[in-house]
Short mmCIF file of C-alpha atoms in Angstrom, two decimals:
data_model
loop_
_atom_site.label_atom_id
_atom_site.label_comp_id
_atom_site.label_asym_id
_atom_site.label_seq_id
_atom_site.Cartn_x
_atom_site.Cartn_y
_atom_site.Cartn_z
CA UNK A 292 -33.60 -100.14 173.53
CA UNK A 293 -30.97 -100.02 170.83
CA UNK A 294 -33.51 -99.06 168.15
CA UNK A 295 -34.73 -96.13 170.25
CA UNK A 296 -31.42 -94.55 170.88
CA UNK A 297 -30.22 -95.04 167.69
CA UNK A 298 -32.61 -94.20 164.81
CA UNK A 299 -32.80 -90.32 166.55
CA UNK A 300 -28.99 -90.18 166.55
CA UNK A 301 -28.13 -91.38 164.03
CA UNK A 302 -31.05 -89.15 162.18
CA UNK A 303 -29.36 -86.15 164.09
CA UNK A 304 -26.10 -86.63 162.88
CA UNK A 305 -26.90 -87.75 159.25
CA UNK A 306 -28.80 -84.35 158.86
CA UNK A 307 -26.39 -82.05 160.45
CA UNK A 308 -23.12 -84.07 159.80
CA UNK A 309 -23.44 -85.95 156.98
CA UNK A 310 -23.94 -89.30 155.72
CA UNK A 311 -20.51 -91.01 156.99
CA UNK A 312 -20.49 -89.63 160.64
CA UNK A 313 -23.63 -92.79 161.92
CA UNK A 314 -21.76 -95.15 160.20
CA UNK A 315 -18.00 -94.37 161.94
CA UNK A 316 -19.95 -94.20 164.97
CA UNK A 317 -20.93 -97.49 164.63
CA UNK A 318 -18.39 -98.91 163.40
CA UNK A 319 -16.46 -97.44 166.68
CA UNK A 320 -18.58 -98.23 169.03
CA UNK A 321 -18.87 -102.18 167.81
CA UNK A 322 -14.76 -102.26 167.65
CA UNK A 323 -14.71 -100.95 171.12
CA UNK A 324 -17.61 -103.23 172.44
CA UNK A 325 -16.07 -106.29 170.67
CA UNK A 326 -12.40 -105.72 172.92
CA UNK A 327 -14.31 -104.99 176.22
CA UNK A 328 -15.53 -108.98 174.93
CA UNK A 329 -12.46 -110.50 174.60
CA UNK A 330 -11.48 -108.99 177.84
CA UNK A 331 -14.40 -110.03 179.99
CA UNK A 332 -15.21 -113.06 178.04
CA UNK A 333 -11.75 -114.84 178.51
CA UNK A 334 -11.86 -116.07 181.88
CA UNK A 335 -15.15 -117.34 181.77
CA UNK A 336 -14.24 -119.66 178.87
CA UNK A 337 -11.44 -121.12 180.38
CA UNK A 338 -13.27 -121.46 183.60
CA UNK A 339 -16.18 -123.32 181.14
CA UNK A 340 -13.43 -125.23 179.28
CA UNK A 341 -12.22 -126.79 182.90
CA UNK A 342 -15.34 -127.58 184.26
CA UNK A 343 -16.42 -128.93 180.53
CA UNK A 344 -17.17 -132.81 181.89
CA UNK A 345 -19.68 -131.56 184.77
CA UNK A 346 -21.78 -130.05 182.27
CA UNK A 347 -25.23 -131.58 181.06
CA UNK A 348 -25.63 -131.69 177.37
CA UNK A 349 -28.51 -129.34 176.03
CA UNK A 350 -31.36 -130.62 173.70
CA UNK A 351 -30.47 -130.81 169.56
CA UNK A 352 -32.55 -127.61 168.10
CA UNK A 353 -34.28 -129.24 165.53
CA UNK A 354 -35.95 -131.36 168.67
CA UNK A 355 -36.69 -128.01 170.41
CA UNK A 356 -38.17 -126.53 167.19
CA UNK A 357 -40.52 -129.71 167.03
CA UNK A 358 -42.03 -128.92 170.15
CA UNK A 359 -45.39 -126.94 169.47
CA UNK A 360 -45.19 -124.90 172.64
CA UNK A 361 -41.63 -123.78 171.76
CA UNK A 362 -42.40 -123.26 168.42
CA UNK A 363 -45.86 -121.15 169.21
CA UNK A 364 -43.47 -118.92 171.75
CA UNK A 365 -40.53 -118.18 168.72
CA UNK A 366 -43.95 -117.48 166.54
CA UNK A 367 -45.24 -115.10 168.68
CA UNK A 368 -41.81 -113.54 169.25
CA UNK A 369 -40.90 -113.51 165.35
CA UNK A 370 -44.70 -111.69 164.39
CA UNK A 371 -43.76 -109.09 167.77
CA UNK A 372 -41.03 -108.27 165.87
CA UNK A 373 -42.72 -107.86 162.17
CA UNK A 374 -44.23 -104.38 162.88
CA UNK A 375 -41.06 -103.33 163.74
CA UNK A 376 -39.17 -104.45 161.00
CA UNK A 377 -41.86 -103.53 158.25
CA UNK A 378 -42.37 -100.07 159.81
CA UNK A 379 -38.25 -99.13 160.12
CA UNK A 380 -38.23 -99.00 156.11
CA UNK A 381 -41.21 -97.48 155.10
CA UNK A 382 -42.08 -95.13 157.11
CA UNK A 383 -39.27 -92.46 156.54
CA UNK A 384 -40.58 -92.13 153.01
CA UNK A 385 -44.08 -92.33 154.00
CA UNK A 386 -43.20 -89.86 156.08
CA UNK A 387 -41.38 -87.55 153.78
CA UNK A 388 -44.10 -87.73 151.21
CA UNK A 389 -47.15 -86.96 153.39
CA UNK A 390 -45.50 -84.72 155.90
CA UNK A 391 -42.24 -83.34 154.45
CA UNK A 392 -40.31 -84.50 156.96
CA UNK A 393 -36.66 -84.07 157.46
CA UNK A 394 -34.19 -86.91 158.20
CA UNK A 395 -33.45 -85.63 162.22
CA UNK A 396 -37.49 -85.61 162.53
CA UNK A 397 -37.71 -89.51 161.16
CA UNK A 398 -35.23 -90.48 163.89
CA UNK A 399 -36.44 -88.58 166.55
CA UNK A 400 -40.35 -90.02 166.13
CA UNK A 401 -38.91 -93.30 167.79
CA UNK A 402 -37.42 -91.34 170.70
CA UNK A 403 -40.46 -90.98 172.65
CA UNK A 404 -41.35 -94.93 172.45
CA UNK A 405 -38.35 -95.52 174.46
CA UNK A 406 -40.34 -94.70 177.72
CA UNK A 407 -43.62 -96.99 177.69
CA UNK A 408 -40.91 -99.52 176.10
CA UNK A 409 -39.27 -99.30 179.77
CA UNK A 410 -42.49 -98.89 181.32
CA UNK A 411 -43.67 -102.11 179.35
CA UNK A 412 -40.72 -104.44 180.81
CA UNK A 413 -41.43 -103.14 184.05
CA UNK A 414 -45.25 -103.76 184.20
CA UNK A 415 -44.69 -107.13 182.80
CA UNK A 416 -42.07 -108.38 185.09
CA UNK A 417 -44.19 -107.36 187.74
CA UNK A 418 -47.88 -108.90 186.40
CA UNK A 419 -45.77 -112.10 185.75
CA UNK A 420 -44.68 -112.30 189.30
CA UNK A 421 -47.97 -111.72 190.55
CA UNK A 422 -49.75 -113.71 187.90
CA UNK A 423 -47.64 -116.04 186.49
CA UNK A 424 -49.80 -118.58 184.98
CA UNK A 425 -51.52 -115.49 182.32
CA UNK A 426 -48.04 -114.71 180.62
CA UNK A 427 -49.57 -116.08 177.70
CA UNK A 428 -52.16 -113.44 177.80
CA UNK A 429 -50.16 -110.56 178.35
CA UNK A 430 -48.11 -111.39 175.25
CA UNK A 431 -51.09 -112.38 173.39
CA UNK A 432 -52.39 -108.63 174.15
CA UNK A 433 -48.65 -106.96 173.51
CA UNK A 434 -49.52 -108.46 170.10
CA UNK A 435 -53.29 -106.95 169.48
CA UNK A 436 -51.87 -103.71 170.47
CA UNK A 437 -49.04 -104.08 167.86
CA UNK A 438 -51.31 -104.48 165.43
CA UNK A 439 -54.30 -102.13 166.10
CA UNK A 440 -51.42 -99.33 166.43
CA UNK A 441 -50.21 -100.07 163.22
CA UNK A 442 -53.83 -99.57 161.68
CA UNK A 443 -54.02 -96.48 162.99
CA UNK A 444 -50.32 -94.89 161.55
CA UNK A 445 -51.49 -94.55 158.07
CA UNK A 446 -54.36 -92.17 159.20
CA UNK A 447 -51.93 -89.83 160.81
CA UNK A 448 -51.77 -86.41 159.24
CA UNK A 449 -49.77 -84.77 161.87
CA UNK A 450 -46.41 -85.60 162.78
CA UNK A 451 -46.73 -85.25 166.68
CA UNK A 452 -49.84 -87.97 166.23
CA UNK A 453 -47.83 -90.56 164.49
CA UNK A 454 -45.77 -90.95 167.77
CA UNK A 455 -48.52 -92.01 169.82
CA UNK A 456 -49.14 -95.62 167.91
CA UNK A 457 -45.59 -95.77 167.40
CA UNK A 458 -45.05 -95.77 171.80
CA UNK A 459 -47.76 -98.53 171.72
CA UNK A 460 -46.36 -100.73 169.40
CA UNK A 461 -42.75 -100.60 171.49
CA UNK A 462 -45.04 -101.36 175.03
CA UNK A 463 -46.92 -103.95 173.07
CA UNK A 464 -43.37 -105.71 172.30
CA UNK A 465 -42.24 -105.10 175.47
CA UNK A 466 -44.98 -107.32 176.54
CA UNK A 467 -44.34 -110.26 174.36
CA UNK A 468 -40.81 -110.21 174.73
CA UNK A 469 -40.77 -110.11 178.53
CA UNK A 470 -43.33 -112.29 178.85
CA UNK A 471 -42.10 -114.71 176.04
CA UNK A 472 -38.66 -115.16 176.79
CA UNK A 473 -38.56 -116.37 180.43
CA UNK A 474 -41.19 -118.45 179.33
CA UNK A 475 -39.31 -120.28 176.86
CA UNK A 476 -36.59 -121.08 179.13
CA UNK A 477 -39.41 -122.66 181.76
CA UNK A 478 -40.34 -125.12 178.78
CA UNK A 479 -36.98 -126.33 178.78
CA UNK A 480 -36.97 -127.11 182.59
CA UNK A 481 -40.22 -128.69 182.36
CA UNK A 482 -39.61 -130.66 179.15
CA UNK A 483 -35.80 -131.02 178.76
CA UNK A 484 -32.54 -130.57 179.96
CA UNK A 485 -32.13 -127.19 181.51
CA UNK A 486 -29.99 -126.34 179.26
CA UNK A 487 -30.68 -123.18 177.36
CA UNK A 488 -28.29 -121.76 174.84
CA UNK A 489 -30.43 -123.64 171.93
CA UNK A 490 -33.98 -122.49 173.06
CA UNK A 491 -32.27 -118.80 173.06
CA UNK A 492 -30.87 -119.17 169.95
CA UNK A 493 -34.32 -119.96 168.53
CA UNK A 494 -35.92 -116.73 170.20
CA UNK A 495 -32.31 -114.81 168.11
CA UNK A 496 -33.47 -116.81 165.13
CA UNK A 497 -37.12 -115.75 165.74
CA UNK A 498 -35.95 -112.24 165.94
CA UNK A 499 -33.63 -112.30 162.67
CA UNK A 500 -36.07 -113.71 160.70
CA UNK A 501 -38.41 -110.78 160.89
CA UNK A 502 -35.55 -107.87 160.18
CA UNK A 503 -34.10 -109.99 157.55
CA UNK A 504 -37.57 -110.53 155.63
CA UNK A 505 -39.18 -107.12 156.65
CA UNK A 506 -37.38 -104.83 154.67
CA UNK A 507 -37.72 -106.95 151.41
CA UNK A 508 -40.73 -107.73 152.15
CA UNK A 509 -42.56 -104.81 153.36
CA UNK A 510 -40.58 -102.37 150.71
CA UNK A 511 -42.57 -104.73 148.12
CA UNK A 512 -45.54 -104.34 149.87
CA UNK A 513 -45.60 -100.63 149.72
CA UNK A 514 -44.87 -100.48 146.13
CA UNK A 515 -47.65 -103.57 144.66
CA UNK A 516 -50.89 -101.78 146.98
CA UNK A 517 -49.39 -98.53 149.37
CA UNK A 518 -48.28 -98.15 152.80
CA UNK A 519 -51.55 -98.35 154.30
CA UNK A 520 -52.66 -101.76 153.10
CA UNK A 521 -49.24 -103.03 154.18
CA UNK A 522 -50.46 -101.41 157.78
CA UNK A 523 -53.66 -103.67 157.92
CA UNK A 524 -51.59 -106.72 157.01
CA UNK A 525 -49.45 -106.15 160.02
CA UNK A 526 -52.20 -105.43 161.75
CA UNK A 527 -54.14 -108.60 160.75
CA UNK A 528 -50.77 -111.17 160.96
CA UNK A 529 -50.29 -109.83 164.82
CA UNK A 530 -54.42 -110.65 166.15
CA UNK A 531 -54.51 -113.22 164.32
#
């Protein structure tokens, strides 16, 4: 949800007041968010601290990353990601070269995918109460969607049009991720110790791996062969 509300503001404010305004919002915001931590955070890590010899020990990573289901889930979750994170920095100047874009109207493109995003948690949590043995297929489709929709961007000539694959790629990783990530933590109450600060850290791994790569990546992409060839790799990595 953060990537939807923030990409049109801080678009908004960059174009109307100036380049330092996102970044002190930021920067804000996180100082205030970190304080409301340390206040809320405190009491529940003394009351951890005392009741530190009750606990059961969680499972090393490294064993959790051996397991093939566990490491098929943080796969699946990574490649969700991958769209994302090779679409957030080439787009913009894709964009501005085919449509003449300005910097509010790159933002506010990712508003609208905020909405089936939503929708997409919502349908999922309820198809995985009702059928919970095909959450494997709903984020196996979340990812074919991700990557037909990204096939289909480059072909866009008007800028209202590009915002309709853009809303399916955010439902598509809606799908994986709610699907994906209770999933993970039934693994480790099946096979493990239900313990599950490492098996989440692997999903936050999963996740960084894509936005740290993308941008290098997909910016190198763009300039060897053109932003549409990088569109049917995405769109090939995801169904496959």
């Amino acid at each position: 949800l953060s990537l939807h509300d923030a990409l049109p503001i801080c678009g908004i404010l960059y174009q109307f007041a100036g380049k330092c305004v996102p970044f002190l919002l930021l920067a804000t915001v996180a100082l205030i968010d970190g304080f409301i931590l340390i206040l809320v955070m405190r009491p529940v890590r003394k009351e951890r601290r005392e009741a530190q010899g009750d606990m059961p020990k969680g499972t090393p990573i490294y064993r959790l990353l051996m397991d093939p289901f566990i490491a098929c889930a943080a796969g699946a979750l990574a490649m969700s990601n991958v769209s994302l994170a090779f679409l957030e920095p080439t787009i913009a100047i894709w964009m501005k070269k085919t449509m003449d874009t300005d910097e509010w109207e790159m933002g506010l493109i990712w508003l609208p995918a905020f909405f089936p995003h939503v929708f997409g948690v919502y349908l999922t949590v309820k198809l995985a109460r009702t059928y919970p043995q095909y959450q494997w297929l709903l984020a196996a489709l979340g990812l074919a969607m991700e990557g037909l929709s990204c096939l289909i961007i480059p072909f866009c000539k008007a800028y209202f049009a590009v915002i309709i694959p853009i809303m399916i790629v955010c439902f598509g990783i809606a799908l994986v991720d709610t699907a994906l990530l209770p999933l993970l933590g039934y693994l480790v109450d099946v096979r493990y110790v239900s313990v599950y600060g490492s098996v989440y850290a692997i999903a936050d791994i999963s996740y960084s791996l894509a936005y740290a790569f993308g941008p290098i990546v997909a910016g190198n992409i763009v300039h060897a062969i053109g932003f549409t060839w990088l569109n049917v790799g995405i769109c090939l990595s995801n169904v496959i």
